[in-house]
Short mmCIF file of C-alpha atoms in Angstrom, two decimals:
data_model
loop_
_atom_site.label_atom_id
_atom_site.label_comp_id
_atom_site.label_asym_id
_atom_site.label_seq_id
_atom_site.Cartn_x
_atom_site.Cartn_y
_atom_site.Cartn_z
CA UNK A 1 208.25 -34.40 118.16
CA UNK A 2 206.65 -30.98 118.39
CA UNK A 3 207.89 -27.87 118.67
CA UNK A 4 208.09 -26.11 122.08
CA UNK A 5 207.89 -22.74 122.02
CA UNK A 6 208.09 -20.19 124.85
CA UNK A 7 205.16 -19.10 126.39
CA UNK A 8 204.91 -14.75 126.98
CA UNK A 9 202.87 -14.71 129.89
CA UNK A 10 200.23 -12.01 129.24
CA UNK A 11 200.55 -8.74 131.76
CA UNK A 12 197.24 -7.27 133.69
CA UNK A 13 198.20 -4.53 131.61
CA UNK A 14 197.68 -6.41 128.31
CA UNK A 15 194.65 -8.28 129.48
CA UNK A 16 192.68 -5.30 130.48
CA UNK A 17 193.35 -4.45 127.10
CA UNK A 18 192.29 -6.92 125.87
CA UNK A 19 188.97 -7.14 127.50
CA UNK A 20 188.29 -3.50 126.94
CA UNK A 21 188.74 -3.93 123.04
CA UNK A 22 188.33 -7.33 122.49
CA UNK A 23 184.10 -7.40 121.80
CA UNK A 24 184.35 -3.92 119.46
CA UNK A 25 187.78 -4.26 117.80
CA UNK A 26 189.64 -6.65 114.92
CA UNK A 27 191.04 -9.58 116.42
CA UNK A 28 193.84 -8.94 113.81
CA UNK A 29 194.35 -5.76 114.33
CA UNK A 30 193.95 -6.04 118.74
CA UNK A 31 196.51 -8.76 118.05
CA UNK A 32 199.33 -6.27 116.15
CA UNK A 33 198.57 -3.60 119.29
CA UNK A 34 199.45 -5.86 121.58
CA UNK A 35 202.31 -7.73 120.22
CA UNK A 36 200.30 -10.82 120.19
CA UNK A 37 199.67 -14.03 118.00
CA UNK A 38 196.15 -13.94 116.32
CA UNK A 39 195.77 -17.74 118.07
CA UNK A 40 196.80 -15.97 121.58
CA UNK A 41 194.27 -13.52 121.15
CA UNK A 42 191.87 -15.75 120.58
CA UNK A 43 192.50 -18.01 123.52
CA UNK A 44 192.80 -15.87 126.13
CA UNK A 45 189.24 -14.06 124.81
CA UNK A 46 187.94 -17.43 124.92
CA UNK A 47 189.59 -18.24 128.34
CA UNK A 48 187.97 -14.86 129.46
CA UNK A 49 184.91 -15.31 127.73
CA UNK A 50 184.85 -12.94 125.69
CA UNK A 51 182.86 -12.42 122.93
CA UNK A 52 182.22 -9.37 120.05
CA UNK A 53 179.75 -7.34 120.26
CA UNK A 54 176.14 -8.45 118.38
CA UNK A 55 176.48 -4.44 116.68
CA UNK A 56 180.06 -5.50 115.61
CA UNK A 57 178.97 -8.56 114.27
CA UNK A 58 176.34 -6.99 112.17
CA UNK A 59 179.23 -4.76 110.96
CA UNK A 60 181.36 -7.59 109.89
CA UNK A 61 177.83 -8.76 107.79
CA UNK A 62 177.10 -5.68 106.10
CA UNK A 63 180.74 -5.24 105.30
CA UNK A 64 180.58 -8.40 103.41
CA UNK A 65 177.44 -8.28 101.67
#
């Protein structure tokens, strides 16, 4: 049987945050600032639909290359 594991309802105060910083910011590092899973972060941008920026993207690509 799975795991249950309680669920930290997210504040206005962390989801404004979150959709300020979410498109321009590390999802890692957004997660540590707001106490946050990486996997919580992720779905409530993707309940919000949000998405990074296309410049921030391009970052991400030159870093690597």
């Amino acid at each position: 049987m799975a795991k249950k594991t309680a669920v930290n309802i997210w504040t206005k105060a962390e989801l404004n945050k979150l959709k300020k910083e979410y498109s321009k910011t590390d999802t890692q590092a957004l997660a540590k600032k707001l106490g946050r899973t990486l996997e919580a972060v992720r779905f409530q941008a993707k309940k919000h639909g949000l998405k990074k920026t296309k410049s921030y993207m391009q970052s991400l690509y030159k870093a690597a290359s």
